[in-house]
PDB file of C-alpha atoms in Angstrom:
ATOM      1  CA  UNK O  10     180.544  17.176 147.700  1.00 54.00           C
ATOM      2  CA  UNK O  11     179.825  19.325 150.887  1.00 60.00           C
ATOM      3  CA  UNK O  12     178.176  23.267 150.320  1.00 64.00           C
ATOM      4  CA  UNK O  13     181.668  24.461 149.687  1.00 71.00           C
ATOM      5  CA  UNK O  14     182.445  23.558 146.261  1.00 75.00           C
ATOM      6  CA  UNK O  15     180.792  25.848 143.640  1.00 77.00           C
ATOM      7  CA  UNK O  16     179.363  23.697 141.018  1.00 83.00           C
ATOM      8  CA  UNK O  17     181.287  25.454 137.816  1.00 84.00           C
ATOM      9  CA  UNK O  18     178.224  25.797 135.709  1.00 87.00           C
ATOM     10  CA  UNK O  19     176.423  27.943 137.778  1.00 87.00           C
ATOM     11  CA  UNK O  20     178.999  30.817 137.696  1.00 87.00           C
ATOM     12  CA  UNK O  21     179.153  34.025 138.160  1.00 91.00           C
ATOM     13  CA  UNK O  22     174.835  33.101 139.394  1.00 89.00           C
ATOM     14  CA  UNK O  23     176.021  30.682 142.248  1.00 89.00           C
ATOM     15  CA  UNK O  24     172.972  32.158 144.287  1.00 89.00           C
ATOM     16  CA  UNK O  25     170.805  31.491 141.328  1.00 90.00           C
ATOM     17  CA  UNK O  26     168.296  34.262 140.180  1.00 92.00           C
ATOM     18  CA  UNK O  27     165.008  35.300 141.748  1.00 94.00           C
ATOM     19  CA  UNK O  28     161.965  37.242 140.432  1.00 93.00           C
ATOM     20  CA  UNK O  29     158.927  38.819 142.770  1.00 92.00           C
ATOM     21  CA  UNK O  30     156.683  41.754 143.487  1.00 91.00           C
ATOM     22  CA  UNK O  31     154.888  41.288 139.725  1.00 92.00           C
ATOM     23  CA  UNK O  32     152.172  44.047 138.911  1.00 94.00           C
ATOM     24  CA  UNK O  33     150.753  44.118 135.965  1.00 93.00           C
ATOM     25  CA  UNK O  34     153.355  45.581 133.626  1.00 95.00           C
ATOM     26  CA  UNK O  35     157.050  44.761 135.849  1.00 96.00           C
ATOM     27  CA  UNK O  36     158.213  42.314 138.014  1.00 96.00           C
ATOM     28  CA  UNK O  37     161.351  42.771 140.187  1.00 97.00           C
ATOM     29  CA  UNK O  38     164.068  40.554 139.164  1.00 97.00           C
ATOM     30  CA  UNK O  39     167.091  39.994 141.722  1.00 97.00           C
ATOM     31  CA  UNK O  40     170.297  38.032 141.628  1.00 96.00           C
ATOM     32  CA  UNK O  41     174.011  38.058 143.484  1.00 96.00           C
ATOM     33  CA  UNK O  42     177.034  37.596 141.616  1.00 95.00           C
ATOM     34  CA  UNK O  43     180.549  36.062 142.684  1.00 93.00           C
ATOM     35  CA  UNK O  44     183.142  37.325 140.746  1.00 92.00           C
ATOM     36  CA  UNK O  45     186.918  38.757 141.768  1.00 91.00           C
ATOM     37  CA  UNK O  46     186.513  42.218 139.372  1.00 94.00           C
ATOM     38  CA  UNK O  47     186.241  45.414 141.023  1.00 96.00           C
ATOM     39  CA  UNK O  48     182.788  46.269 138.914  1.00 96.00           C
ATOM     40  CA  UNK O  49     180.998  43.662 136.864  1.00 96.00           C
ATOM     41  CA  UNK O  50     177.861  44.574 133.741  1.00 97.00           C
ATOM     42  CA  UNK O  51     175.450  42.342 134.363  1.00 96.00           C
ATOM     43  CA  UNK O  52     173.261  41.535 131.195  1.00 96.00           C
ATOM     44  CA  UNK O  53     169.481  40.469 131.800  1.00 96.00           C
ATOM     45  CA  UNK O  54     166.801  39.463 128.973  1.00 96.00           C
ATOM     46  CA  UNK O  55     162.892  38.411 129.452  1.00 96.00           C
ATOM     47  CA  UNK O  56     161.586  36.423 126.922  1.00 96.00           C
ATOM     48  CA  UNK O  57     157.896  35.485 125.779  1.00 96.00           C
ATOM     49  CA  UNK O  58     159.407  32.059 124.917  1.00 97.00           C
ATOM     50  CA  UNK O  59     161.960  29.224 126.778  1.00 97.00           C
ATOM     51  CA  UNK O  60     164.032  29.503 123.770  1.00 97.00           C
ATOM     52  CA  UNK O  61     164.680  32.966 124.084  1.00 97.00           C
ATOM     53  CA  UNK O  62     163.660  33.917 120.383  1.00 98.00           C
ATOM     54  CA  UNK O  63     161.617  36.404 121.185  1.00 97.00           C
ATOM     55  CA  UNK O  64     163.289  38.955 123.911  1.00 97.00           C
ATOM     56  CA  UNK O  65     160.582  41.222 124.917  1.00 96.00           C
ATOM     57  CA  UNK O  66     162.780  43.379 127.689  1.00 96.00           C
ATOM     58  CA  UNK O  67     166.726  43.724 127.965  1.00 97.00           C
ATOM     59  CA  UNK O  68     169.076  45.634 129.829  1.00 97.00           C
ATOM     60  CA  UNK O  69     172.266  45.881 131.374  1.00 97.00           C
ATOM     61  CA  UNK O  70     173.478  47.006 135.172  1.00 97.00           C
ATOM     62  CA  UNK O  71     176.634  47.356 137.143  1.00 97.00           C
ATOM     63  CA  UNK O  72     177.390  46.277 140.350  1.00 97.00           C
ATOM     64  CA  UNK O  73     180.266  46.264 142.456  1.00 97.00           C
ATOM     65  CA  UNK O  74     181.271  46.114 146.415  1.00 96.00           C
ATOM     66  CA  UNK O  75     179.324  48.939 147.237  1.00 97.00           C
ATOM     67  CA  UNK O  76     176.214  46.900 146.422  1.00 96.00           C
ATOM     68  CA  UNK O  77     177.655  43.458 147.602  1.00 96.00           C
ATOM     69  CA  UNK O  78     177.741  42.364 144.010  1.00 96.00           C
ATOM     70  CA  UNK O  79     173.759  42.229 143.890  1.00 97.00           C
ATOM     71  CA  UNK O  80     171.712  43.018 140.922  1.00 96.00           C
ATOM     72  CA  UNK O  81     167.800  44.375 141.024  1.00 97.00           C
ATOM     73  CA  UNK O  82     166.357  45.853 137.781  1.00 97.00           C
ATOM     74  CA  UNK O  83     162.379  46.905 138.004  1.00 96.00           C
ATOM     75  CA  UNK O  84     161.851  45.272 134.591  1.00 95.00           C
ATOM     76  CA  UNK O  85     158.384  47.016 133.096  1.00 95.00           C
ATOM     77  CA  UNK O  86     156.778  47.028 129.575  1.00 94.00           C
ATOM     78  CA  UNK O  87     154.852  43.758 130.750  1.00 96.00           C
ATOM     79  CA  UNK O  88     151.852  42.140 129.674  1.00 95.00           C
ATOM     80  CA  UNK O  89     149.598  40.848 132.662  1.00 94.00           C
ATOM     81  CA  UNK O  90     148.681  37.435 132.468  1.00 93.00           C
ATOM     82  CA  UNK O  91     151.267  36.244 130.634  1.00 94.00           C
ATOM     83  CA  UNK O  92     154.112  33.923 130.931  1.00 94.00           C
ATOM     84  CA  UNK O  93     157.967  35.405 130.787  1.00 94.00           C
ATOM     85  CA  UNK O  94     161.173  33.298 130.908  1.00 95.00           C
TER      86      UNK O  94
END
């Protein structure tokens, strides 16, 4: 299919999400949303695990036009040297 079909799957995250600028206790994490609403809560989790059974940061944030429907959360109470999902 050419770029302009949106694989269903991957929706509202069709720009997928990114992570970068770690220190030792955050890391940004960054994302763009396609959705139709006026506003949309985005939920975010990190996890010590793949399976997400052990959540060790959560949160939620709104975005809307004003933002272009992107997301960034500073996500601290990290552990350095350690691997997050």
């Amino acid at each position: 299919p050419g770029r302009s079909v949106l694989e269903p799957a991957y929706e509202p995250f069709y720009h997928g999400v990114a992570s970068g600028d770690p220190l030792t206790d955050r890391v940004i994490l960054w994302t763009r949303i396609t959705t139709t609403a006026v506003s949309e809560n985005v939920g975010w989790e990190i996890a010590s695990d793949v399976n997400f059974s052990n959540i060790v940061n959560s949160g939620t944030i709104t975005t809307d036009a004003s933002k272009d429907y992107t997301v960034k959360v500073d996500a601290t109470g990290l552990q350095p040297n350690t691997w997050y999902y």
